[in-house]
XYZ file of C-alpha atoms in Angstrom:
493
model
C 109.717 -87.192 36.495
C 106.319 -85.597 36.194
C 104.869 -89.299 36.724
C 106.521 -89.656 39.760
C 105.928 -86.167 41.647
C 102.351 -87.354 40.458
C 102.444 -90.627 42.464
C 103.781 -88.951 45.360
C 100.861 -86.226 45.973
C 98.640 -89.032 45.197
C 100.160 -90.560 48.210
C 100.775 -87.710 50.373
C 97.827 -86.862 50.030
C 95.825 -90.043 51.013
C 98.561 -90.234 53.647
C 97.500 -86.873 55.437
C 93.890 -87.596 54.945
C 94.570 -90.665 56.449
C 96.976 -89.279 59.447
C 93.993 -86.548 60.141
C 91.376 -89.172 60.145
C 93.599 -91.625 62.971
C 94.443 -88.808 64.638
C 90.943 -87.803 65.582
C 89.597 -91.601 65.937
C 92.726 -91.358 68.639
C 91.316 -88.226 70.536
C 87.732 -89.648 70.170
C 88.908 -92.457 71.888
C 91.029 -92.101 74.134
C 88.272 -89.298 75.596
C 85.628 -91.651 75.412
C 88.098 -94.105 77.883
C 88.883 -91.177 79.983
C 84.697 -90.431 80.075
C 84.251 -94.063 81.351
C 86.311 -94.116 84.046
C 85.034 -90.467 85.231
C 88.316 -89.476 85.001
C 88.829 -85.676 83.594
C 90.879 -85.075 80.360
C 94.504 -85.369 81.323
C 97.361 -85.487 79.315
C 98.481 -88.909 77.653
C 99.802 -91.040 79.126
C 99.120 -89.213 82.311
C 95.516 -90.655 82.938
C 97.093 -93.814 85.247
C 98.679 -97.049 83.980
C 95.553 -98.420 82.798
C 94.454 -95.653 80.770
C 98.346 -95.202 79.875
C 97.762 -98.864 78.780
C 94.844 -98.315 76.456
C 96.576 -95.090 75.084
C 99.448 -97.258 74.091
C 97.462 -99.792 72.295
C 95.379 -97.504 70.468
C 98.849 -95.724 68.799
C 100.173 -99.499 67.903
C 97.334 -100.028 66.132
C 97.280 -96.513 64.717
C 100.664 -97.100 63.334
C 99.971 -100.561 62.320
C 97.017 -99.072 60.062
C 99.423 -96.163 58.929
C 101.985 -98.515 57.486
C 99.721 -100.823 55.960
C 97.553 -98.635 54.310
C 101.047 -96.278 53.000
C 102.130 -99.514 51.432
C 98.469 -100.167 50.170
C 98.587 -96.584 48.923
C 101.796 -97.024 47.180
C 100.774 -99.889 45.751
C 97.346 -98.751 44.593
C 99.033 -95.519 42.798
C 100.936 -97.297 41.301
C 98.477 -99.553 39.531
C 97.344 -95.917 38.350
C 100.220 -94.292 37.130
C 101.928 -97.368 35.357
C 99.210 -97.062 32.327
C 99.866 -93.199 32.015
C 104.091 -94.191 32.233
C 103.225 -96.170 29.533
C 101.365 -93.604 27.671
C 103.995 -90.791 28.404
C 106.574 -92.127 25.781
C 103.843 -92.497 22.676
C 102.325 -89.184 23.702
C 105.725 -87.483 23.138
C 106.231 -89.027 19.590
C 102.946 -87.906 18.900
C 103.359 -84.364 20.136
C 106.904 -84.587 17.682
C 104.619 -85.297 14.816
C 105.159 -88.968 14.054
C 101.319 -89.915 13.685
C 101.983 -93.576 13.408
C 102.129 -94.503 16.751
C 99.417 -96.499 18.211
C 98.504 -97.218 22.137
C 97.881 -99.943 22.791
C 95.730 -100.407 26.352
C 93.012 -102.229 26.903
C 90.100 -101.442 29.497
C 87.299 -100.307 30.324
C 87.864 -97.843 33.037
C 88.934 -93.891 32.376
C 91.981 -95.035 31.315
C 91.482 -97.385 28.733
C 88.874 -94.659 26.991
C 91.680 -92.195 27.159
C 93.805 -94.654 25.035
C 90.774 -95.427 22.764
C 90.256 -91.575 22.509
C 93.713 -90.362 21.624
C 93.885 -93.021 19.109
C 90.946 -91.627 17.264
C 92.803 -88.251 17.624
C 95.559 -89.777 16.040
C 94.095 -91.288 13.302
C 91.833 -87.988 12.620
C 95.121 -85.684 12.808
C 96.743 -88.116 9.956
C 93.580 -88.458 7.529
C 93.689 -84.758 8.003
C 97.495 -84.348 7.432
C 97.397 -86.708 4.680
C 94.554 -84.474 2.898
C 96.349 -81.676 3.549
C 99.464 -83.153 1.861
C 97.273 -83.991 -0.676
C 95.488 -81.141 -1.235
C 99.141 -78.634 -1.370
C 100.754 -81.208 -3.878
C 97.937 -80.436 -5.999
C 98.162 -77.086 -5.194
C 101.655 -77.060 -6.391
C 101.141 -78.683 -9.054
C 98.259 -76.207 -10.644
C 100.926 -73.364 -9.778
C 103.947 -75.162 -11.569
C 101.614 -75.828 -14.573
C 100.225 -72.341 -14.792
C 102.000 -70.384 -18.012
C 100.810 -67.074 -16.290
C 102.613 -65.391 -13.361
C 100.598 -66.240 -9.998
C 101.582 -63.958 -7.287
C 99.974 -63.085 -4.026
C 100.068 -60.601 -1.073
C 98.509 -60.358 2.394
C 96.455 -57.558 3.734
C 99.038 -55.035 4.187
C 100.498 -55.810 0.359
C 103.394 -58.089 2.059
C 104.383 -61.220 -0.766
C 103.218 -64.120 0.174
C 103.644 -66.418 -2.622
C 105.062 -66.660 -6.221
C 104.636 -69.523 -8.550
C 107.047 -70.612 -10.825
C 105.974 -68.686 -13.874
C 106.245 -65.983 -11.836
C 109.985 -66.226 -10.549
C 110.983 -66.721 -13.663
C 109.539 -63.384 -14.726
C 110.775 -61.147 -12.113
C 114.074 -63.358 -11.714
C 113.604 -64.192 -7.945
C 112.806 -67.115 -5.683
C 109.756 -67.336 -3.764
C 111.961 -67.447 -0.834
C 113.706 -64.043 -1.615
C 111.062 -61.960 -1.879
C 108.504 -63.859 0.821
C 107.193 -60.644 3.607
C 108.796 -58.163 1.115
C 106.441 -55.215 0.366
C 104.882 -55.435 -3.444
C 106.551 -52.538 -4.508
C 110.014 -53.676 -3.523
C 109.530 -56.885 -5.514
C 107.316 -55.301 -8.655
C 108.864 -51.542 -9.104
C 105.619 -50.077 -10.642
C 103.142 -48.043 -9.029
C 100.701 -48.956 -11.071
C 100.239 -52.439 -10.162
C 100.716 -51.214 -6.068
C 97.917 -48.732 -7.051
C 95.956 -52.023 -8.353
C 96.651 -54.000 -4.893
C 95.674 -51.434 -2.645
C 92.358 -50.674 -4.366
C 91.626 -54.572 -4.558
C 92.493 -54.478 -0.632
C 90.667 -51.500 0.172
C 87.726 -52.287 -2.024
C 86.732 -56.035 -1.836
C 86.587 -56.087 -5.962
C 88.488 -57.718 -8.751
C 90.422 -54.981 -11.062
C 92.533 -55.436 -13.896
C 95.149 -53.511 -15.893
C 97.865 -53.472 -18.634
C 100.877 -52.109 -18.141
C 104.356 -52.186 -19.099
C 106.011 -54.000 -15.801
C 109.525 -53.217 -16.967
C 110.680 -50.144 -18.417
C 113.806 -51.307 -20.411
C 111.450 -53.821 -22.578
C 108.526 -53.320 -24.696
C 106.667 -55.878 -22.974
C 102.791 -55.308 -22.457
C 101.491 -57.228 -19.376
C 97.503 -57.493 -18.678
C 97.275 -57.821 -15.031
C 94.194 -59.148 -12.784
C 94.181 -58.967 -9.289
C 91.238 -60.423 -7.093
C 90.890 -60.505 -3.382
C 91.427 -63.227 -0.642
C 88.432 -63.203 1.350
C 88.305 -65.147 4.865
C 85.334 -67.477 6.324
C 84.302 -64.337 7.987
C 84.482 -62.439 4.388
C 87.219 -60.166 5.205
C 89.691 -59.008 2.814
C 92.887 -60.818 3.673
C 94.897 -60.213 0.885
C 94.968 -60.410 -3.025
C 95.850 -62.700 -5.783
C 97.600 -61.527 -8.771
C 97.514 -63.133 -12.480
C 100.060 -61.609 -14.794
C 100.217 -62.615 -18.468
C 102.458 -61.405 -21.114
C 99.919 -60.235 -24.407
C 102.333 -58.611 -26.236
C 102.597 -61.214 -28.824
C 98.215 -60.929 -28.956
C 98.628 -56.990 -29.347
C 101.326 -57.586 -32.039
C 98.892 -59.921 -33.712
C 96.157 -57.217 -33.292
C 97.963 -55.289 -35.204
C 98.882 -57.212 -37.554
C 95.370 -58.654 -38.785
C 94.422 -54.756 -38.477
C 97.758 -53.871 -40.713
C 96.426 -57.143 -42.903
C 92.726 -55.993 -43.894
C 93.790 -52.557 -43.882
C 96.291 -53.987 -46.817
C 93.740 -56.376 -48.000
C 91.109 -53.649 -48.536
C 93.844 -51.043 -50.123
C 95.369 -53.546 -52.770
C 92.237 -55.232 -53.693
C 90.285 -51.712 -53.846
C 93.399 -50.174 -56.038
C 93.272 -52.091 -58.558
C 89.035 -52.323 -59.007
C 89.444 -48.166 -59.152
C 91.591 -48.393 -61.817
C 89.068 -51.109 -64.032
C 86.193 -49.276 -62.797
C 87.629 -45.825 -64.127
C 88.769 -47.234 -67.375
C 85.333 -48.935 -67.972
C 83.769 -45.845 -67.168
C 85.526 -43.502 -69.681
C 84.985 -46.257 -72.297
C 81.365 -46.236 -71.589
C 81.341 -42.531 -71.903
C 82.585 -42.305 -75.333
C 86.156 -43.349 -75.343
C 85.105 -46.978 -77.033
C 84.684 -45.157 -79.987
C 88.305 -44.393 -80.470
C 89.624 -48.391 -81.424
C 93.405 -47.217 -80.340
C 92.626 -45.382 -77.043
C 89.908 -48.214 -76.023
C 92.628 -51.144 -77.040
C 94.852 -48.938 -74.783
C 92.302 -48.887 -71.765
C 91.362 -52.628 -72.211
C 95.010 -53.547 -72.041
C 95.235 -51.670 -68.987
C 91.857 -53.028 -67.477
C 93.677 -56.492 -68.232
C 96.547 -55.945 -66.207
C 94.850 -54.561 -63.242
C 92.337 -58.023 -63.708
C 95.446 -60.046 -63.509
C 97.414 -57.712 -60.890
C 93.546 -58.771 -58.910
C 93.772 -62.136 -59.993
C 97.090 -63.152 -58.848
C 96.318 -61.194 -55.420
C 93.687 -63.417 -54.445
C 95.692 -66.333 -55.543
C 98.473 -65.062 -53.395
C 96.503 -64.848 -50.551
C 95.056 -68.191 -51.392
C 98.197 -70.011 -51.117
C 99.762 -68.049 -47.859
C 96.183 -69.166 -46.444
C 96.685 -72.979 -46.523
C 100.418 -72.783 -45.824
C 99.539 -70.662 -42.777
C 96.357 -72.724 -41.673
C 96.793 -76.136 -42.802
C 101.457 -76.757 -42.863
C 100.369 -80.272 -41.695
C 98.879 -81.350 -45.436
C 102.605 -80.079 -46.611
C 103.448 -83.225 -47.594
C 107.643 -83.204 -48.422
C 108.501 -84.748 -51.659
C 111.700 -84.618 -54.120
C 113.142 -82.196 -56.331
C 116.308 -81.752 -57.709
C 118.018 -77.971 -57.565
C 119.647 -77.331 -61.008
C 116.720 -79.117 -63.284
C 114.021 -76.823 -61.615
C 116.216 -73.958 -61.400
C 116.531 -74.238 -64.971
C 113.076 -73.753 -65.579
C 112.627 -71.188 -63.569
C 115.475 -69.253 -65.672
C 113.345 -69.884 -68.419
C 111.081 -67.908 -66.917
C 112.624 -65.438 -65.781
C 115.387 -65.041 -68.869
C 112.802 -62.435 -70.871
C 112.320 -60.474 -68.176
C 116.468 -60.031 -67.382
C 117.021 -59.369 -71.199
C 114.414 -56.682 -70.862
C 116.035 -55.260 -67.925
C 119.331 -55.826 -69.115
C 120.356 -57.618 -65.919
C 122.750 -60.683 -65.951
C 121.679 -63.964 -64.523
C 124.258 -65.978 -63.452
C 124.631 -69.992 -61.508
C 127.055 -71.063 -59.098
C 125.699 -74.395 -58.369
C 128.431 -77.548 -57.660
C 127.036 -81.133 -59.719
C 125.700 -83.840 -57.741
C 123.840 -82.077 -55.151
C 121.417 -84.418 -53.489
C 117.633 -84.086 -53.994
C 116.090 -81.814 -51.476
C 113.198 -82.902 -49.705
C 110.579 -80.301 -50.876
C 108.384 -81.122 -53.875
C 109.530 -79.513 -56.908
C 106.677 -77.195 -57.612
C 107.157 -75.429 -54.014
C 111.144 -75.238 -55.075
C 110.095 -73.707 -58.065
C 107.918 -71.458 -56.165
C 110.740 -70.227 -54.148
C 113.031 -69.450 -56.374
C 110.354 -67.762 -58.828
C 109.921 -65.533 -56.327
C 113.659 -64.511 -55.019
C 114.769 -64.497 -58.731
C 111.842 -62.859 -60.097
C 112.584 -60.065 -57.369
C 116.549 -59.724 -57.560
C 115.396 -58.658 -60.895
C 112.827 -56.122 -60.523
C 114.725 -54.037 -58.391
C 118.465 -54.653 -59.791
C 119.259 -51.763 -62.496
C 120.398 -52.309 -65.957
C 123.930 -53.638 -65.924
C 123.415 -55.014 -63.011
C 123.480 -59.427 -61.345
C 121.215 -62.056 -60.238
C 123.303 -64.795 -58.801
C 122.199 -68.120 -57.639
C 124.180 -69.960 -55.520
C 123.981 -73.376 -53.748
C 126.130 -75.838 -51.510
C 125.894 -78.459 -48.843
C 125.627 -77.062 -44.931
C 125.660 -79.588 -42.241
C 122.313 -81.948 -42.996
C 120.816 -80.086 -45.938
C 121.657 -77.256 -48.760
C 121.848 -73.233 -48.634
C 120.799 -71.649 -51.959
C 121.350 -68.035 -52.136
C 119.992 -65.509 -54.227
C 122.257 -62.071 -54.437
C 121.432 -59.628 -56.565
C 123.214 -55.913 -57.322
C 120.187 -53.944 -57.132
C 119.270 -51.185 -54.822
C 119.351 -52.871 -51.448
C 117.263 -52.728 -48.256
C 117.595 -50.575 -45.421
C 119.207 -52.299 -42.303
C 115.413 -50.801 -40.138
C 113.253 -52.835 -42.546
C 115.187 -56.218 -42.982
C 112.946 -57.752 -39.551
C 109.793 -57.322 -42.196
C 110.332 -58.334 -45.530
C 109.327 -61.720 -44.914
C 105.907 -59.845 -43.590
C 102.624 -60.066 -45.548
C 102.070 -56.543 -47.687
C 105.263 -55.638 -46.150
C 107.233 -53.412 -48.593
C 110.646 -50.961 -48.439
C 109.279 -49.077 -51.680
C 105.256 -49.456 -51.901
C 104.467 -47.038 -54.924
C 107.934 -49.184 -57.072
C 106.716 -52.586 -55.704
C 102.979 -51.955 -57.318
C 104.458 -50.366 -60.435
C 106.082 -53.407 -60.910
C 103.103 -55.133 -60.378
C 104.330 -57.186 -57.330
C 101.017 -58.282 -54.593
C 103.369 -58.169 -51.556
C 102.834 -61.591 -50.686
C 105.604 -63.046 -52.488
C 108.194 -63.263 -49.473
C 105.868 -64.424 -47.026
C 104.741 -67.529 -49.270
C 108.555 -68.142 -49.595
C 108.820 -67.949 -45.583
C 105.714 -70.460 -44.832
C 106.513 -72.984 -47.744
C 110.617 -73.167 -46.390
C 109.461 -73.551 -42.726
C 106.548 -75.965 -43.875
C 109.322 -78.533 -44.740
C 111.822 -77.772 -41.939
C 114.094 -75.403 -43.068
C 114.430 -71.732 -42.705
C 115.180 -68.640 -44.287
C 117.310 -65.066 -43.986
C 118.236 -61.825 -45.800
C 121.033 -59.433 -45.754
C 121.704 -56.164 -47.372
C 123.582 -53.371 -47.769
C 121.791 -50.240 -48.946
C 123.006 -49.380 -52.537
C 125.221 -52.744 -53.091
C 122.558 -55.231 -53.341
C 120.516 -57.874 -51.086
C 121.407 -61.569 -50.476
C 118.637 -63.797 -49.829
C 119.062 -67.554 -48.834
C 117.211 -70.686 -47.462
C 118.209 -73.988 -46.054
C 116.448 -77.291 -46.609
C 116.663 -80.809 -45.608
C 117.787 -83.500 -48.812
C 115.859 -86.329 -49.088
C 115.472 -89.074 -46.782
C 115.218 -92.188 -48.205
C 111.747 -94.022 -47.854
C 110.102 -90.520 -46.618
C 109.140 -88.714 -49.937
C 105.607 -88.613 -50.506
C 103.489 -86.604 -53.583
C 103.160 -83.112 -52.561
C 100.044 -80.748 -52.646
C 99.503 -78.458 -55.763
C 100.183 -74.810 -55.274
C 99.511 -71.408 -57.639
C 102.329 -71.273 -60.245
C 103.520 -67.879 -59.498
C 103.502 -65.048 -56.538
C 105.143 -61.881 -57.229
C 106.067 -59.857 -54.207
């Protein structure tokens, strides 16, 4: 339609340029005729019949030109405005967005570069597009495969943007929360503080905070600003990263060389005490100094099997890879270990007793890091079970492998400090566990070494009625039992 309102004020317009010009080629005329014949200007056809003659001829061929040059005109326009009909349908598909259209007219006049021009706009608009597309699938894809939260705001602390770390923390789409205000999305007024300080002062800040009250979760927050090509703040981007587990592990390798330096600088007191009063005279005395030296021994051995203890939780922790899983059989090294162990139950006057079904399979664990194990969950049902009292050992068959548990009658745990025992230096009772000359290690070696071959370990108690310790592992597979790597003999906890 546009096309052809187009061709018509081409034509109307030549038309009445054209009726103007005849029109005054007519007057010229016809008062040049009227000149020569010394007649005065008279209306037409009023002039006499040979003047009214002349007047006549002139408008025939006046008309005659009209209609031949409104066909010509016609014509002519529309040698113009076919190329731009043609254009008019690929123009619209363009302006919808399909950028794989191509026009295809030839020429050299203004029409023909217009065709040649909009196809280089075309084919700049897709290389563009196509980068574009490019560049926001990668884009995406950095966001997706970021483990922090990503979020960002504009200059008046709107959201504009979450990645997918970060929905998942707050529990929202990106869509949801999209032109919401910061502090309807994040409820804490410190991190809206944050935002409007990055806004207001062009500079990166960061912060930890606990984002949500009901958890225990810390949260170390930095927020930089979006700057545009004319360096203006235009909003801020927001990393959020959950460091609880690093404070907890802070703490913990504080907790550890605080308990390092206490257990290993106990025990050198004691010798260096001893040692000293011997020096001073007391060596003179053969019963007190055999006294002192036997003391002096125990605390060198207490020191001894410390370091071996930490030793051994060293390599399981660092190095569970060289683990290698091998073969042992339950009631063959359990017997040993009861030999062990027997003196020590007499002394106590505590009962040891087996509940162990024939023809378990082997379990796939080599048998010095079974013995291990059970050295150490035996050794301790012991210590703190009072005279009169049980160790019982139990075993049986649970789904692909075998639970052994270790109950005892003693003196129990208290249900706040099950979540640690299996912690290094961790102990319900510190002043009992040194008198009975346990290192505190003992349960944490018999965590790594179960997990090191794929199974895992628990503990239950009841305050006053005795704890039940047990462990699951794998039985052999055959064809995948290799030699397995030498460990210390013994770890007390």
């Amino acid at each position: 339609m546009a096309l052809r309102s187009l061709r018509w004020k081409i034509a109307l317009n030549f038309l009445t340029l054209l009726f103007l010009t005849l029109l005054a080629a007519y007057l010229y005329l016809r008062q040049a005729i009227l000149d020569a014949l010394g007649l005065p200007w008279l209306p037409p056809f009023r002039a006499g019949a040979l003047v009214a003659r002349l007047e006549g001829q002139l408008l025939l061929t006046m008309l005659v030109v009209l209609v031949v040059m409104t066909a010509g005109t016609f014509i002519l326009s529309r040698g113009i405005i076919m190329p731009l009909t043609a254009l008019l349908p690929l123009t619209q598909k363009i302006a919808g967005g399909d950028l794989e259209q191509r026009i295809e007219i030839q020429g050299n006049d203004e029409i023909g570069l217009l065709s040649h021009h909009l196809n280089v706009m075309v084919e700049t608009l897709r290389n563009n597009f196509r980068e574009m597309a490019e560049e926001r699938n990668k884009m995406q894809a950095i966001l997706a495969s970021m483990s922090d939260a990503l979020l960002t705001v504009d200059q008046v602390g709107r959201v504009m943007l979450l990645n997918p770390a970060a929905e998942a923390m707050f529990g929202k789409k990106g869509t949801e929360v999209e032109h919401k205000y910061l502090l309807e999305v994040i409820r804490n007024h410190e991190v809206d503080k944050l935002v409007k300080e990055i806004l207001s002062s062009g500079m990166p800040l960061e912060i930890e905070t606990r984002l949500f009250p009901t958890t225990n979760q810390l949260f170390k927050i930095y927020g930089a600003p979006i700057l545009s090509a004319q360096k203006r703040v235009v909003g801020a981007a927001l990393t959020i990263r959950d460091i609880t587990n690093i404070r907890r592990l802070e703490q913990m390798r504080t907790e550890f060389v605080a308990n390092v330096s206490h257990e290993l600088r106990t025990p050198l007191t004691s010798i260096r005490g001893f040692v000293e009063t011997l020096l001073e005279g007391a060596l003179e005395d053969p019963e007190v100094s055999r006294r002192f030296l036997g003391i002096i021994n125990k605390e060198a051995q207490r020191l001894q099997q410390l370091i071996e203890d930490l030793l051994a939780l060293s390599r399981l922790e660092n190095q569970p890879q060289r683990v290698r899983p091998g073969r042992a059989k339950l009631i063959p090294t359990l017997e040993g270990v009861l030999a062990t162990v027997n003196p020590l139950a007499r002394e106590k006057g505590v009962n040891l007793e087996v509940e162990i079904p024939e023809g378990l399979p082997s379990l796939a664990i080599g048998e010095n890091y079974l013995s291990q194990v059970l050295l150490n969950l035996i050794d301790n049902g012991i210590k703190y079970t009072p005279a009169g009292g049980r160790v019982t050992v139990r075993a049986g068959l649970e789904n692909d492998g075998i639970q052994v548990e270790v109950e005892d009658t003693g003196i129990g745990i208290p249900a706040e400090s099950l979540p640690r025992v299996f912690e290094r230096f961790y102990r319900v009772d510190k002043a009992r566990s040194r008198e009975m000359g346990g290192t505190g290690l003992g349960l944490a070696i018999v965590k790594h070494i179960v997990e090191a071959h794929g199974g895992n370990v628990g503990v239950t108690s009841q305050p006053g009625q005795g704890s039940r310790f047990f462990f699951t592992l794998p039985v052999v597979t055959e064809g995948k039992v290799q030699a397995e790597s030498p460990i210390p003999e013994k770890a007390q906890n």
